[in-house]
C-alpha positions as CSV (number, residue, x, y, z in Angstrom):
1,X,96.8,36.6,94.3
2,X,96.1,38.0,90.9
3,X,97.6,35.0,89.2
4,X,95.2,32.7,91.0
5,X,92.2,34.7,89.9
6,X,93.5,34.8,86.4
7,X,94.2,31.0,86.5
8,X,90.6,30.3,87.5
9,X,89.3,32.7,84.9
10,X,91.4,30.9,82.3
11,X,90.3,27.5,83.4
12,X,86.7,28.7,83.4
13,X,87.0,30.0,79.9
14,X,88.5,26.7,78.7
15,X,85.7,24.7,80.3
16,X,83.1,27.0,78.9
17,X,84.5,26.5,75.4
18,X,83.9,22.7,75.6
19,X,80.7,21.5,73.8
20,X,77.7,20.3,75.7
21,X,75.9,17.1,74.8
22,X,74.5,17.3,71.3
23,X,76.3,20.6,70.4
24,X,78.4,20.8,67.3
25,X,82.2,21.1,67.9
26,X,83.7,24.3,66.7
27,X,87.3,25.4,66.1
28,X,89.1,27.2,69.0
29,X,90.1,30.8,68.4
30,X,92.8,30.9,71.1
31,X,96.4,30.8,69.8
32,X,99.5,30.2,72.0
33,X,103.0,30.8,70.9
34,X,106.2,32.7,71.5
35,X,105.9,36.4,70.7
36,X,108.6,37.8,68.4
37,X,107.4,41.3,69.3
38,X,108.8,40.9,72.8
39,X,111.9,38.9,71.9
40,X,115.0,40.6,73.2
41,X,116.2,42.2,76.4
42,X,113.9,44.3,78.7
43,X,114.7,46.3,81.8
44,X,112.2,46.6,84.6
45,X,111.5,50.2,85.6
46,X,112.4,50.0,89.3
47,X,111.5,53.7,89.9
48,X,108.0,53.0,88.6
49,X,107.8,49.8,90.8
50,X,108.9,51.9,93.9
51,X,106.2,54.5,93.2
52,X,103.5,51.8,93.0
53,X,104.8,50.1,96.1
54,X,104.8,53.4,98.0
55,X,101.3,54.2,96.9
56,X,100.1,50.8,98.0
57,X,101.7,51.2,101.4
58,X,100.3,54.7,102.0
59,X,96.8,53.3,101.3
60,X,97.4,50.9,104.3
61,X,98.5,53.8,106.6
62,X,102.1,52.8,106.8
63,X,104.4,55.7,106.0
64,X,107.6,53.9,104.9
65,X,107.9,53.2,101.2
66,X,109.3,50.0,99.9
67,X,112.5,50.6,97.8
68,X,113.6,48.2,95.1
69,X,117.1,48.8,96.4
70,X,118.8,51.1,98.8
71,X,121.5,52.3,96.5
72,X,119.3,53.7,93.7
73,X,118.1,51.9,90.5
74,X,121.2,53.1,88.5
75,X,123.3,50.7,90.5
76,X,121.0,47.6,90.4
77,X,119.3,46.6,87.2
78,X,116.6,44.0,86.7
79,X,116.9,42.6,83.2
80,X,114.6,40.1,81.4
81,X,115.6,38.3,78.2
82,X,112.9,36.7,76.0
83,X,114.4,34.4,73.4
84,X,112.6,33.3,70.2
85,X,112.6,29.7,71.4
86,X,110.2,30.2,74.4
87,X,113.1,30.5,76.8
88,X,113.6,33.5,79.1
89,X,116.1,34.4,81.8
90,X,116.2,37.2,84.2
91,X,119.0,38.9,86.2
92,X,118.2,41.1,89.3
93,X,121.2,42.0,91.5
94,X,123.0,38.7,92.1
95,X,120.0,36.6,91.4
96,X,119.4,35.0,88.0
97,X,116.5,32.8,86.9
98,X,115.8,30.7,83.9
99,X,112.4,29.6,82.6
100,X,110.0,29.2,79.7
101,X,107.3,31.5,78.5
102,X,104.2,31.5,76.2
103,X,102.0,34.3,75.0
104,X,98.3,33.5,74.4
105,X,96.3,35.8,72.1
106,X,92.5,36.0,72.7
107,X,89.7,37.4,70.7
108,X,89.1,40.2,73.2
109,X,91.4,42.0,75.6
110,X,95.1,41.9,76.0
111,X,97.2,38.8,75.3
112,X,98.2,36.7,78.3
113,X,101.9,35.9,79.2
114,X,102.6,32.8,81.2
115,X,106.1,32.3,82.7
116,X,107.3,29.1,84.4
117,X,110.6,29.4,86.4
118,X,112.7,26.3,86.0
119,X,115.8,27.5,87.9
120,X,116.7,30.2,90.4
121,X,120.2,30.5,91.9
122,X,118.6,31.9,95.1
123,X,120.9,34.9,95.5
124,X,119.8,38.4,96.6
125,X,117.8,40.4,94.0
126,X,117.7,44.2,93.6
127,X,115.4,44.5,96.7
128,X,117.8,42.4,98.8
129,X,115.4,39.5,99.0
130,X,116.5,35.9,98.6
131,X,113.5,34.0,97.4
132,X,113.8,30.7,95.5
133,X,111.3,31.0,92.6
134,X,112.1,27.5,91.1
135,X,108.9,25.9,89.8
136,X,106.8,29.1,90.3
137,X,104.5,30.4,87.6
138,X,103.4,33.9,86.7
139,X,100.5,34.8,84.6
140,X,99.7,38.4,83.5
141,X,98.1,40.3,80.8
142,X,100.6,41.7,78.4
143,X,100.4,45.3,77.2
144,X,103.0,46.0,74.6
145,X,103.7,49.0,72.3
146,X,107.0,49.7,70.6
147,X,109.8,49.8,73.2
148,X,107.5,49.6,76.3
149,X,105.9,46.5,77.8
150,X,103.6,46.3,80.9
151,X,102.3,43.3,82.8
152,X,98.8,43.9,84.0
153,X,96.3,42.3,86.3
154,X,93.3,43.1,84.1
155,X,92.5,42.4,80.4
156,X,91.9,46.1,79.6
157,X,95.4,47.1,80.8
158,X,94.3,49.5,83.5
159,X,95.9,47.8,86.5
160,X,99.5,47.3,85.4
161,X,102.0,46.4,88.1
162,X,105.3,46.2,86.1
163,X,106.7,48.4,83.4
164,X,109.6,47.4,81.2
165,X,111.7,49.3,78.6
166,X,113.5,47.6,75.7
167,X,117.3,47.6,76.0
168,X,118.7,48.8,72.7
169,X,122.1,47.5,71.5
């Protein structure tokens, strides 16, 4: 749902940047490219994801928290690899996906990361789900500092839904 709102916001911002009749054409200030700052391997913090899911469920009066896996996050890891050539691949349980990514830097707010999944082997992920994500896209605001990265629903970085930690060699 958040990606649709962001997609329409992005489309609206692009359309609003087009010149009207008789207006001088200016140079765009949006840059899109790979981000060397996030290149490398990242692990999704499944404990943080479980806490956010549990809080969301409690707010809807259901008392059972959603678990990322039943065996504990130490036994199932969700790893994301961002290469310097716009390629990314992720492994979660027995599932692995491959795709492309871009990071767009704007004048204000956090940069935007867009990921397009090209292939999904459709095996069970850390949550036990089998969902074919082939041809799906994800758009999020990217909050990054040192060895922590968060994907957020808002440009200020207050509504972050995924937290990653850099995997060090």
